[in-house]
CSV table of C-alpha atoms and ligand atoms in Angstrom, one decimal:
chain,number,residue,atom,x,y,z
Y,14,MET,CA,-26.7,14.6,-31.2
Y,15,THR,CA,-24.5,12.0,-29.5
Y,16,GLY,CA,-25.7,8.5,-28.9
Y,17,PRO,CA,-25.3,6.5,-25.7
Y,18,ASP,CA,-21.7,5.8,-24.6
Y,19,PRO,CA,-21.0,2.4,-26.3
Y,20,ALA,CA,-18.1,1.7,-23.9
Y,21,VAL,CA,-18.2,-1.2,-21.4
Y,22,THR,CA,-18.2,-0.1,-17.8
Y,23,PRO,CA,-15.8,-2.2,-15.7
Y,24,LEU,CA,-16.7,-3.2,-12.2
Y,25,ILE,CA,-13.8,-2.5,-9.8
Y,26,ILE,CA,-13.8,-4.1,-6.4
Y,27,GLY,CA,-12.1,-1.8,-3.8
Y,28,ALA,CA,-11.9,2.0,-3.5
Y,29,GLY,CA,-8.4,1.9,-2.2
Y,30,VAL,CA,-5.4,3.4,-3.9
Y,31,ALA,CA,-5.3,1.0,-6.9
Y,32,GLY,CA,-9.1,1.0,-7.5
Y,33,LEU,CA,-9.5,4.7,-7.3
Y,34,ALA,CA,-6.4,5.4,-9.4
Y,35,LEU,CA,-7.8,3.1,-12.0
Y,36,ALA,CA,-11.1,4.8,-12.0
Y,37,VAL,CA,-9.3,8.2,-12.5
Y,38,ALA,CA,-7.1,6.8,-15.3
Y,39,LEU,CA,-10.1,5.4,-17.1
Y,40,GLY,CA,-12.0,8.6,-16.6
Y,41,ARG,CA,-9.1,10.6,-18.2
Y,42,GLN,CA,-9.8,8.5,-21.3
Y,43,GLY,CA,-13.5,9.4,-21.1
Y,44,LEU,CA,-14.4,5.9,-19.8
Y,45,SER,CA,-16.7,5.4,-16.8
Y,46,SER,CA,-16.4,2.7,-14.1
Y,47,THR,CA,-18.3,1.4,-11.2
Y,48,VAL,CA,-16.5,0.8,-7.9
Y,49,ILE,CA,-17.7,-1.1,-4.9
Y,50,GLU,CA,-16.1,-0.5,-1.5
Y,51,ARG,CA,-16.9,-2.2,1.8
Y,52,ARG,CA,-16.1,0.7,4.1
Y,53,PRO,CA,-18.4,3.7,4.4
Y,54,ALA,CA,-17.7,6.9,2.5
Y,55,ASP,CA,-16.5,8.6,5.7
Y,56,GLY,CA,-14.7,5.6,7.1
Y,57,GLN,CA,-11.1,5.6,8.5
Y,58,VAL,CA,-8.6,5.4,5.7
Y,59,GLY,CA,-5.3,5.0,7.5
Y,60,PHE,CA,-2.4,7.2,8.3
Y,61,GLY,CA,0.3,7.9,5.7
Y,62,PHE,CA,3.4,6.6,3.9
Y,63,LEU,CA,6.5,7.4,2.0
Y,64,LEU,CA,5.4,7.8,-1.6
Y,65,LEU,CA,8.3,6.9,-3.8
Y,66,PRO,CA,9.2,8.7,-7.1
Y,67,ASN,CA,7.7,6.1,-9.4
Y,68,GLY,CA,4.3,6.6,-7.6
Y,69,VAL,CA,4.5,10.4,-7.9
Y,70,GLN,CA,5.4,10.1,-11.6
Y,71,ALA,CA,2.4,7.7,-12.1
Y,72,LEU,CA,0.2,10.3,-10.5
Y,73,ASP,CA,1.6,12.9,-12.9
Y,74,ARG,CA,0.3,10.8,-15.7
Y,75,ILE,CA,-3.3,11.1,-14.3
Y,76,GLY,CA,-2.9,14.8,-13.5
Y,77,LEU,CA,-2.5,14.5,-9.7
Y,78,GLY,CA,1.3,14.6,-9.1
Y,79,GLY,CA,1.3,18.4,-8.7
Y,80,VAL,CA,-1.4,18.5,-6.0
Y,81,MET,CA,0.4,15.7,-4.0
Y,82,ARG,CA,3.8,17.5,-4.2
Y,83,ASP,CA,2.1,20.7,-3.0
Y,84,HIS,CA,0.5,19.0,-0.1
Y,85,ALA,CA,3.1,16.5,1.0
Y,86,GLN,CA,6.4,17.0,2.8
Y,87,ARG,CA,9.4,16.3,0.6
Y,88,MET,CA,11.9,13.9,2.2
Y,89,ARG,CA,15.4,15.1,1.5
Y,90,ARG,CA,17.4,12.7,3.7
Y,91,LEU,CA,17.3,9.2,5.0
Y,92,THR,CA,19.1,8.6,8.2
Y,93,ILE,CA,19.5,5.3,10.0
Y,94,TYR,CA,20.8,5.1,13.5
Y,95,ASP,CA,21.7,2.3,15.7
Y,96,PRO,CA,19.9,2.1,19.1
Y,97,ARG,CA,22.7,4.1,20.7
Y,98,GLY,CA,22.3,6.9,18.2
Y,99,ARG,CA,25.3,6.2,16.1
Y,100,THR,CA,24.8,6.9,12.4
Y,101,LEU,CA,24.6,3.8,10.3
Y,102,ARG,CA,23.9,5.7,7.1
Y,103,ASP,CA,22.8,9.1,6.0
Y,104,ASP,CA,21.8,9.6,2.4
Y,105,ALA,CA,20.4,12.5,0.4
Y,106,LEU,CA,17.2,11.5,-1.3
Y,107,PRO,CA,16.4,12.7,-4.9
Y,108,ALA,CA,13.2,14.6,-5.7
Y,109,ASP,CA,9.8,13.1,-5.3
Y,110,HIS,CA,10.2,11.1,-2.1
Y,111,LEU,CA,7.1,12.4,-0.3
Y,112,GLY,CA,5.7,12.0,3.2
Y,113,LEU,CA,2.0,11.9,2.3
Y,114,ASP,CA,-1.1,11.3,4.4
Y,115,ARG,CA,-3.3,8.5,3.0
Y,116,PRO,CA,-6.6,10.3,3.7
Y,117,PHE,CA,-5.5,13.2,1.5
Y,118,LEU,CA,-4.5,10.8,-1.4
Y,119,ILE,CA,-7.7,8.8,-1.1
Y,120,ASP,CA,-9.9,12.0,-1.0
Y,121,ARG,CA,-8.3,13.5,-4.1
Y,122,LEU,CA,-8.5,10.2,-6.0
Y,123,ARG,CA,-12.1,9.8,-5.0
Y,124,GLU,CA,-13.1,13.3,-5.9
Y,125,THR,CA,-11.4,13.2,-9.3
Y,126,ALA,CA,-12.8,9.7,-10.1
Y,127,THR,CA,-16.3,10.9,-9.3
Y,128,ASP,CA,-15.9,14.1,-11.3
Y,129,LEU,CA,-14.8,12.0,-14.2
Y,130,GLY,CA,-17.9,9.8,-14.1
Y,131,ALA,CA,-17.0,6.9,-11.7
Y,132,ARG,CA,-19.9,5.6,-9.6
Y,133,ILE,CA,-18.8,4.4,-6.2
Y,134,HIS,CA,-21.0,2.2,-4.0
Y,135,TRP,CA,-20.0,2.5,-0.3
Y,136,ARG,CA,-20.7,-0.1,2.3
Y,137,ALA,CA,-20.9,-2.7,-0.5
Y,138,CYS,CA,-18.8,-5.7,0.3
Y,139,LEU,CA,-18.0,-8.4,-2.3
Y,140,ASP,CA,-19.0,-11.8,-1.1
Y,141,ALA,CA,-18.6,-14.1,-4.2
Y,142,VAL,CA,-18.3,-14.1,-7.9
Y,143,GLU,CA,-20.7,-15.9,-10.3
Y,144,ARG,CA,-19.3,-17.6,-13.4
Y,145,GLY,CA,-21.0,-18.5,-16.7
Y,146,ASP,CA,-19.7,-20.0,-19.9
Y,147,ALA,CA,-16.0,-21.1,-19.9
Y,148,GLY,CA,-15.4,-19.5,-16.5
Y,149,ARG,CA,-16.3,-15.9,-17.4
Y,150,VAL,CA,-17.4,-13.9,-14.4
Y,151,THR,CA,-21.0,-12.8,-15.1
Y,152,ALA,CA,-21.9,-11.1,-11.8
Y,153,VAL,CA,-20.8,-10.5,-8.3
Y,154,ARG,CA,-22.8,-11.1,-5.1
Y,155,LEU,CA,-22.5,-8.7,-2.2
Y,156,THR,CA,-22.8,-9.6,1.5
Y,157,ASP,CA,-26.1,-7.7,1.7
Y,158,GLY,CA,-27.6,-10.0,-0.9
Y,159,ARG,CA,-27.4,-7.6,-3.9
Y,160,ARG,CA,-26.2,-8.9,-7.2
Y,161,LEU,CA,-24.4,-6.8,-9.8
Y,162,PRO,CA,-23.7,-7.9,-13.3
Y,163,ALA,CA,-20.1,-7.7,-14.5
Y,164,THR,CA,-18.8,-7.6,-18.1
Y,165,VAL,CA,-15.2,-6.8,-17.0
Y,166,LEU,CA,-14.2,-7.3,-13.3
Y,167,VAL,CA,-11.1,-5.8,-11.6
Y,168,GLY,CA,-10.0,-7.0,-8.2
Y,169,ALA,CA,-8.4,-4.0,-6.5
Y,170,ASP,CA,-9.4,-5.4,-3.1
Y,171,GLY,CA,-6.0,-5.4,-1.3
Y,172,VAL,CA,-3.8,-8.0,0.3
Y,173,SER,CA,-6.5,-10.4,1.3
Y,174,SER,CA,-8.3,-10.1,-2.0
Y,175,ARG,CA,-11.5,-12.1,-2.4
Y,176,VAL,CA,-11.3,-11.8,-6.2
Y,177,ARG,CA,-7.8,-13.4,-6.0
Y,178,ARG,CA,-9.2,-16.2,-3.9
Y,179,ALA,CA,-11.9,-16.8,-6.4
Y,180,LEU,CA,-9.5,-16.8,-9.4
Y,181,PHE,CA,-6.5,-18.5,-7.8
Y,182,PRO,CA,-7.7,-20.4,-4.6
Y,183,GLU,CA,-4.3,-22.1,-4.3
Y,184,ALA,CA,-2.4,-18.8,-3.9
Y,185,ARG,CA,-1.4,-18.3,-0.3
Y,186,ARG,CA,0.4,-15.4,1.4
Y,187,ARG,CA,3.7,-16.4,3.0
Y,188,PRO,CA,4.4,-15.0,6.5
Y,189,LEU,CA,7.6,-12.9,6.8
Y,190,HIS,CA,7.8,-13.4,10.6
Y,191,ILE,CA,7.9,-9.7,11.2
Y,192,TRP,CA,5.1,-7.7,12.7
Y,193,GLU,CA,4.5,-4.0,12.2
Y,194,LEU,CA,2.6,-1.5,14.3
Y,195,VAL,CA,1.8,1.8,12.6
Y,196,THR,CA,0.4,4.9,14.2
Y,197,VAL,CA,0.6,8.7,14.0
Y,198,ALA,CA,2.0,11.0,16.6
Y,199,ASP,CA,0.9,14.6,17.2
Y,200,ALA,CA,4.4,15.8,18.0
Y,201,PRO,CA,5.1,19.3,16.7
Y,202,GLU,CA,8.6,19.5,18.3
Y,203,ALA,CA,9.7,16.2,16.8
Y,204,ALA,CA,8.1,17.1,13.5
Y,205,ALA,CA,10.2,20.2,13.4
Y,206,ILE,CA,13.4,18.2,14.2
Y,207,LEU,CA,12.5,15.6,11.6
Y,208,HIS,CA,11.5,18.1,8.9
Y,209,GLY,CA,12.3,16.6,5.5
Y,210,ARG,CA,14.0,13.6,7.1
Y,211,LEU,CA,13.0,9.9,7.2
Y,212,VAL,CA,14.6,8.5,10.3
Y,213,LYS,CA,15.0,5.0,11.5
Y,214,TYR,CA,16.4,3.5,14.6
Y,215,LEU,CA,17.5,0.0,13.7
Y,216,ASP,CA,18.6,-2.7,16.2
Y,217,ARG,CA,18.9,-5.9,14.2
Y,218,ALA,CA,20.6,-7.7,17.1
Y,219,ALA,CA,17.4,-7.3,19.1
Y,220,GLY,CA,15.0,-7.6,16.2
Y,221,ARG,CA,13.5,-4.2,16.6
Y,222,ALA,CA,13.2,-1.0,14.5
Y,223,ILE,CA,11.4,2.3,14.9
Y,224,GLY,CA,10.8,4.4,11.9
Y,225,MET,CA,9.6,8.0,11.7
Y,226,LEU,CA,8.2,10.0,8.8
Y,227,PRO,CA,7.0,13.6,9.2
Y,228,LEU,CA,3.9,14.5,7.3
Y,229,ASP,CA,3.4,18.1,8.2
Y,230,ARG,CA,4.2,20.6,11.1
Y,231,ARG,CA,2.6,18.3,13.7
Y,232,LYS,CA,2.1,14.8,12.5
Y,233,VAL,CA,4.7,12.1,12.4
Y,234,ILE,CA,4.0,8.6,11.2
Y,235,VAL,CA,5.6,6.1,13.5
Y,236,TYR,CA,6.1,2.5,12.7
Y,237,LEU,CA,7.6,-0.3,14.8
Y,238,GLN,CA,9.0,-3.4,13.0
Y,239,MET,CA,9.6,-6.4,15.2
Y,240,ASP,CA,10.9,-9.9,14.9
Y,241,HIS,CA,7.9,-11.9,15.9
Y,242,ARG,CA,10.0,-14.7,17.4
Y,243,ARG,CA,11.4,-12.3,20.0
Y,244,TRP,CA,8.6,-9.8,20.5
Y,245,ALA,CA,5.1,-10.8,21.5
Y,246,VAL,CA,2.3,-9.5,19.4
Y,247,PRO,CA,0.6,-6.6,21.2
Y,248,ARG,CA,-3.1,-6.8,22.0
Y,249,PRO,CA,-5.4,-4.3,20.4
Y,250,ASP,CA,-5.7,-2.3,23.7
Y,251,PRO,CA,-4.1,1.1,23.2
Y,252,ALA,CA,-2.5,1.0,26.7
Y,253,ASP,CA,-0.9,-2.3,25.9
Y,254,ARG,CA,0.5,-1.0,22.6
Y,255,ARG,CA,1.8,2.1,24.3
Y,256,ARG,CA,3.5,0.0,27.0
Y,257,LEU,CA,5.1,-2.2,24.4
Y,258,ALA,CA,6.3,0.8,22.2
Y,259,ARG,CA,7.9,2.4,25.4
Y,260,SER,CA,9.7,-0.8,26.1
Y,261,VAL,CA,11.0,-1.0,22.6
Y,262,ALA,CA,12.3,2.6,22.8
Y,263,PHE,CA,13.4,2.8,26.4
Y,264,ASP,CA,17.2,2.8,25.8
Y,265,MET,CA,17.1,4.6,22.5
Y,266,PRO,CA,18.1,8.3,22.0
Y,267,ALA,CA,15.8,11.1,23.2
Y,268,LEU,CA,14.2,11.7,19.8
Y,269,ALA,CA,12.9,8.2,19.5
Y,270,ARG,CA,11.6,8.2,23.1
Y,271,ARG,CA,10.0,11.6,22.6
Y,272,VAL,CA,8.1,10.5,19.5
Y,273,ILE,CA,7.0,7.3,21.2
Y,274,GLU,CA,5.8,9.3,24.2
Y,275,ALA,CA,3.6,11.4,21.9
Y,276,CYS,CA,1.8,8.3,20.5
Y,277,THR,CA,-1.5,7.6,22.2
Y,278,PHE,CA,-2.2,4.5,20.2
Y,279,THR,CA,-5.9,5.3,20.3
Y,280,ARG,CA,-5.6,4.6,16.5
Y,281,SER,CA,-3.0,2.2,15.4
Y,282,HIS,CA,-2.8,-0.6,12.8
Y,283,PHE,CA,-1.2,-4.0,13.3
Y,284,TYR,CA,0.1,-5.9,10.3
Y,285,ALA,CA,1.3,-9.5,10.4
Y,286,THR,CA,3.5,-9.0,7.4
Y,287,GLY,CA,3.6,-11.4,4.5
Y,288,ASP,CA,4.0,-11.6,0.7
Y,289,LEU,CA,3.0,-13.9,-2.1
Y,290,ASP,CA,5.0,-16.0,-4.5
Y,291,PRO,CA,4.6,-14.4,-8.0
Y,292,LEU,CA,1.4,-15.5,-9.8
Y,293,SER,CA,2.0,-16.9,-13.3
Y,294,ALA,CA,-0.9,-14.7,-14.5
Y,295,VAL,CA,-3.0,-12.1,-12.7
Y,296,HIS,CA,-6.1,-12.5,-14.9
Y,297,ALA,CA,-8.5,-15.2,-16.0
Y,298,ARG,CA,-11.0,-14.5,-18.8
Y,299,ASN,CA,-12.7,-11.1,-18.1
Y,300,THR,CA,-11.2,-10.6,-14.6
Y,301,VAL,CA,-7.9,-9.1,-13.6
Y,302,LEU,CA,-6.1,-8.2,-10.3
Y,303,VAL,CA,-4.3,-4.9,-9.6
Y,304,GLY,CA,-2.3,-3.5,-6.7
Y,305,ASP,CA,-1.9,-5.5,-3.5
Y,306,ALA,CA,-4.4,-8.0,-4.8
Y,307,ALA,CA,-2.1,-9.0,-7.6
Y,308,HIS,CA,1.2,-8.8,-5.7
Y,309,PRO,CA,1.2,-8.2,-1.9
Y,310,LEU,CA,4.7,-6.9,-1.1
Y,311,SER,CA,6.6,-6.7,2.2
Y,312,PRO,CA,6.3,-3.4,3.9
Y,313,PHE,CA,10.1,-3.1,3.8
Y,314,THR,CA,9.9,-2.1,0.1
Y,315,SER,CA,7.6,0.9,0.8
Y,316,GLN,CA,6.3,0.2,-2.7
Y,317,GLY,CA,2.7,-0.9,-1.9
Y,318,VAL,CA,1.2,2.5,-2.7
Y,319,ALA,CA,3.5,3.5,-5.5
Y,320,SER,CA,3.2,0.1,-7.2
Y,321,ALA,CA,-0.5,0.2,-6.9
Y,322,ILE,CA,-0.7,3.6,-8.7
Y,323,GLU,CA,1.7,2.5,-11.4
Y,324,ASP,CA,-0.3,-0.7,-12.0
Y,325,ALA,CA,-3.6,1.2,-12.2
Y,326,VAL,CA,-2.2,3.7,-14.8
Y,327,ASP,CA,-0.7,0.9,-16.9
Y,328,LEU,CA,-3.8,-1.3,-16.8
Y,329,ALA,CA,-6.0,1.7,-17.9
Y,330,ARG,CA,-3.7,2.3,-20.8
Y,331,HIS,CA,-4.1,-1.3,-22.1
Y,332,LEU,CA,-7.8,-1.6,-21.1
Y,333,GLY,CA,-9.1,1.7,-22.7
Y,334,PRO,CA,-9.2,0.5,-26.3
Y,335,PRO,CA,-11.0,-2.8,-25.8
Y,336,LEU,CA,-13.5,-1.3,-23.5
Y,337,ARG,CA,-14.7,0.8,-26.4
Y,338,ARG,CA,-15.6,-2.3,-28.5
Y,339,PRO,CA,-19.0,-4.0,-28.3
Y,340,PRO,CA,-19.2,-6.1,-25.1
Y,341,ASP,CA,-19.2,-9.4,-27.0
Y,342,ALA,CA,-15.9,-8.4,-28.7
Y,343,VAL,CA,-14.2,-7.0,-25.6
Y,344,GLY,CA,-10.6,-8.1,-26.1
Y,345,CYS,CA,-9.7,-7.9,-22.4
Y,346,PRO,CA,-7.5,-11.0,-22.1
Y,347,ASP,CA,-5.0,-9.5,-24.6
Y,348,ALA,CA,-5.0,-6.2,-22.7
Y,349,PHE,CA,-4.5,-8.2,-19.4
Y,350,THR,CA,-1.7,-10.2,-20.9
Y,351,ARG,CA,0.1,-7.0,-22.0
Y,352,PHE,CA,-0.5,-5.5,-18.6
Y,353,HIS,CA,1.1,-8.5,-16.9
Y,354,ALA,CA,4.0,-8.6,-19.4
Y,355,ASP,CA,4.7,-4.9,-18.5
Y,356,ARG,CA,4.6,-5.3,-14.8
Y,357,ALA,CA,5.6,-8.9,-13.8
Y,358,ALA,CA,9.4,-8.4,-13.8
Y,359,ILE,CA,9.0,-5.2,-11.7
Y,360,TRP,CA,6.8,-6.9,-9.2
Y,361,ILE,CA,9.3,-9.9,-8.9
Y,362,ARG,CA,12.3,-7.5,-8.4
Y,363,ARG,CA,10.4,-5.7,-5.6
Y,364,LEU,CA,9.2,-8.9,-4.1
Y,365,ASN,CA,12.8,-10.3,-4.0
Y,366,HIS,CA,14.2,-7.1,-2.6
Y,367,GLY,CA,11.5,-7.1,0.1
Y,368,ARG,CA,12.5,-10.7,1.0
Y,369,ALA,CA,16.2,-9.8,1.1
Y,370,LEU,CA,15.5,-6.8,3.4
Y,371,ALA,CA,13.4,-9.0,5.7
Y,372,ARG,CA,16.2,-11.6,5.8
Y,373,ASP,CA,18.7,-8.9,6.6
Y,374,PHE,CA,16.5,-7.8,9.5
Y,375,LEU,CA,15.9,-11.2,10.9
Y,376,HIS,CA,19.4,-12.7,10.3
Y,377,PRO,CA,22.0,-9.9,10.6
Y,378,GLU,CA,24.6,-12.6,11.4
Y,379,LEU,CA,24.4,-13.6,7.7
Y,380,HIS,CA,25.1,-10.1,6.4
Y,381,GLU,CA,28.2,-8.0,6.8
Y,382,HIS,CA,27.1,-4.9,5.0
Y,383,ASP,CA,25.8,-1.7,6.6
Y,384,ALA,CA,22.1,-1.1,7.1
Y,385,PRO,CA,20.5,-1.3,3.6
Y,386,ILE,CA,18.2,1.4,2.3
Y,387,PRO,CA,14.8,0.4,3.6
Y,388,PHE,CA,12.9,0.8,0.3
Y,389,SER,CA,12.9,-0.5,-3.3
Y,390,ALA,CA,13.3,1.4,-6.6
P,7,FAD,C1,-8.0,1.3,5.5
P,7,FAD,C2,-6.6,1.2,5.0
P,7,FAD,C3,-5.6,2.0,5.6
P,7,FAD,C4,-4.3,1.9,5.2
P,7,FAD,N1,-3.4,2.7,5.8
P,7,FAD,C5,-2.1,2.6,5.4
P,7,FAD,C6,-1.1,3.5,6.0
P,7,FAD,O1,-1.4,4.3,6.9
P,7,FAD,N2,0.2,3.3,5.6
P,7,FAD,C7,0.6,2.4,4.7
P,7,FAD,O2,1.7,2.4,4.3
P,7,FAD,N3,-0.4,1.6,4.1
P,7,FAD,C8,-1.7,1.7,4.4
P,7,FAD,N4,-2.6,0.9,3.8
P,7,FAD,C9,-2.1,0.0,2.8
P,7,FAD,C10,-1.8,0.7,1.5
P,7,FAD,O3,-2.8,1.6,1.2
P,7,FAD,C11,-1.8,-0.4,0.4
P,7,FAD,O4,-0.8,-1.4,0.7
P,7,FAD,C12,-1.4,0.2,-1.0
P,7,FAD,O5,-1.9,1.4,-1.2
P,7,FAD,C13,-1.9,-0.8,-2.1
P,7,FAD,O6,-3.2,-0.3,-2.5
P,7,FAD,P1,-4.4,-1.3,-3.0
P,7,FAD,O7,-5.4,-0.3,-3.6
P,7,FAD,O8,-3.9,-2.4,-3.8
P,7,FAD,O9,-4.9,-1.9,-1.6
P,7,FAD,P2,-5.7,-1.1,-0.5
P,7,FAD,O10,-5.2,0.3,-0.4
P,7,FAD,O11,-5.6,-2.0,0.7
P,7,FAD,O12,-7.2,-1.0,-1.0
P,7,FAD,C14,-8.1,-2.2,-1.0
P,7,FAD,C15,-9.5,-1.7,-0.9
P,7,FAD,O13,-10.4,-2.7,-1.1
P,7,FAD,C16,-11.4,-2.7,-0.2
P,7,FAD,N5,-11.9,-4.1,0.0
P,7,FAD,C17,-11.3,-5.2,0.4
P,7,FAD,N6,-12.1,-6.3,0.3
P,7,FAD,C18,-13.3,-5.8,-0.2
P,7,FAD,C19,-14.5,-6.5,-0.5
P,7,FAD,N7,-14.6,-7.8,-0.2
P,7,FAD,N8,-15.5,-5.8,-1.0
P,7,FAD,C20,-15.4,-4.5,-1.2
P,7,FAD,N9,-14.2,-3.8,-0.9
P,7,FAD,C21,-13.2,-4.5,-0.4
P,7,FAD,C22,-10.7,-2.2,1.1
P,7,FAD,O14,-11.6,-1.7,2.1
P,7,FAD,C23,-9.8,-1.2,0.5
P,7,FAD,O15,-10.4,0.1,0.5
P,7,FAD,C24,-3.9,1.0,4.2
P,7,FAD,C25,-4.9,0.2,3.6
P,7,FAD,C26,-6.3,0.3,4.0
P,7,FAD,C27,-7.3,-0.5,3.3
């Protein structure tokens, strides 16, 4: 006869990529977790992204790399054109650069986490944390008035993390002065032309770029990156966004115009991009940050999702053993320190690379080199 599971169940805030990947990684070690997520179970979960090899390999470690490779479109080339269609660079991409839709990734992570014993509370929004002796978090309060006790708390609540604000109120995101508009086009013809190719039209002189990433036979992720000093922020109205995208693409080659014409902007997401100076620690007592909550990166690195999965897998590796000890002996701070020691240099390298790419976009006069590869290793 087996007794009750003696392990501590961590409370994870956020069922995004990092929170769910952490629940899966802990589940693979036979550990359960509780996840709280403010959106409903069937809510909108975004469009898609380029998943870089480090993210795919981290998914391999939790048994989900294969299913992503089978579903996603492999990107074989990166081509960057100037606005007149002249090639600025054209590179072969090694294996495991994937065009992946976010809903598919989120669904597989959610299903796997649940199968492995994670309990997810939907429509549950963290409002505040309660602290006890020596600053240990003892419970969280939700916006609907509920109170949940917490022995170990993980902030996986994204770029505007409330857990980060509670731990490090002085940490402020820095604006990058570039805004980004992301949508998905239903464009079978363009998807066929783009098959396996990540294409970007880059006009640094005018502070504008249009990127295209095919996800399958119909869908193409489209993103506009714009210097906010020169391009007014579009209103949420789809017609306004459409007009703006047309004006960005009007003198560009046919492929760019065709893809923009296929975008309805009935669903699109606007980001005022920013990042955060590195935190000297991403934990305090029994609480730790992971993913965007720990280190918001500029979108130029394309590392948000891959880094979040890597973080989660690494954190679970360190956290597993202490979670099996009695709650009063949970040695989390040591595990958190090791996690931070593993990851900090990688985060700083990506942060600096993202800043260099942003500078290159905003101040081309300071750079003589060709268009740089628009993502980080
Ligand atoms: C809805 C959504 C759609 C996205 N779509 C895209 C996309 O199409 N392309 C792209 O490149 N990137 C997209 N991203 C961003 C990308 O997923 C992240 O940058 C990256 O995956 C890092 O993951 P993360 O888990 O750290 O943060 P996120 O993936 O942002 O996850 C954070 C999670 O925490 C939840 N949360 C936040 N605050 C609270 C709170 N107070 N209480 C409870 N839950 C909370 C959020 O709802 C979210 O589910 C999207 C993010 C979100 C939240």
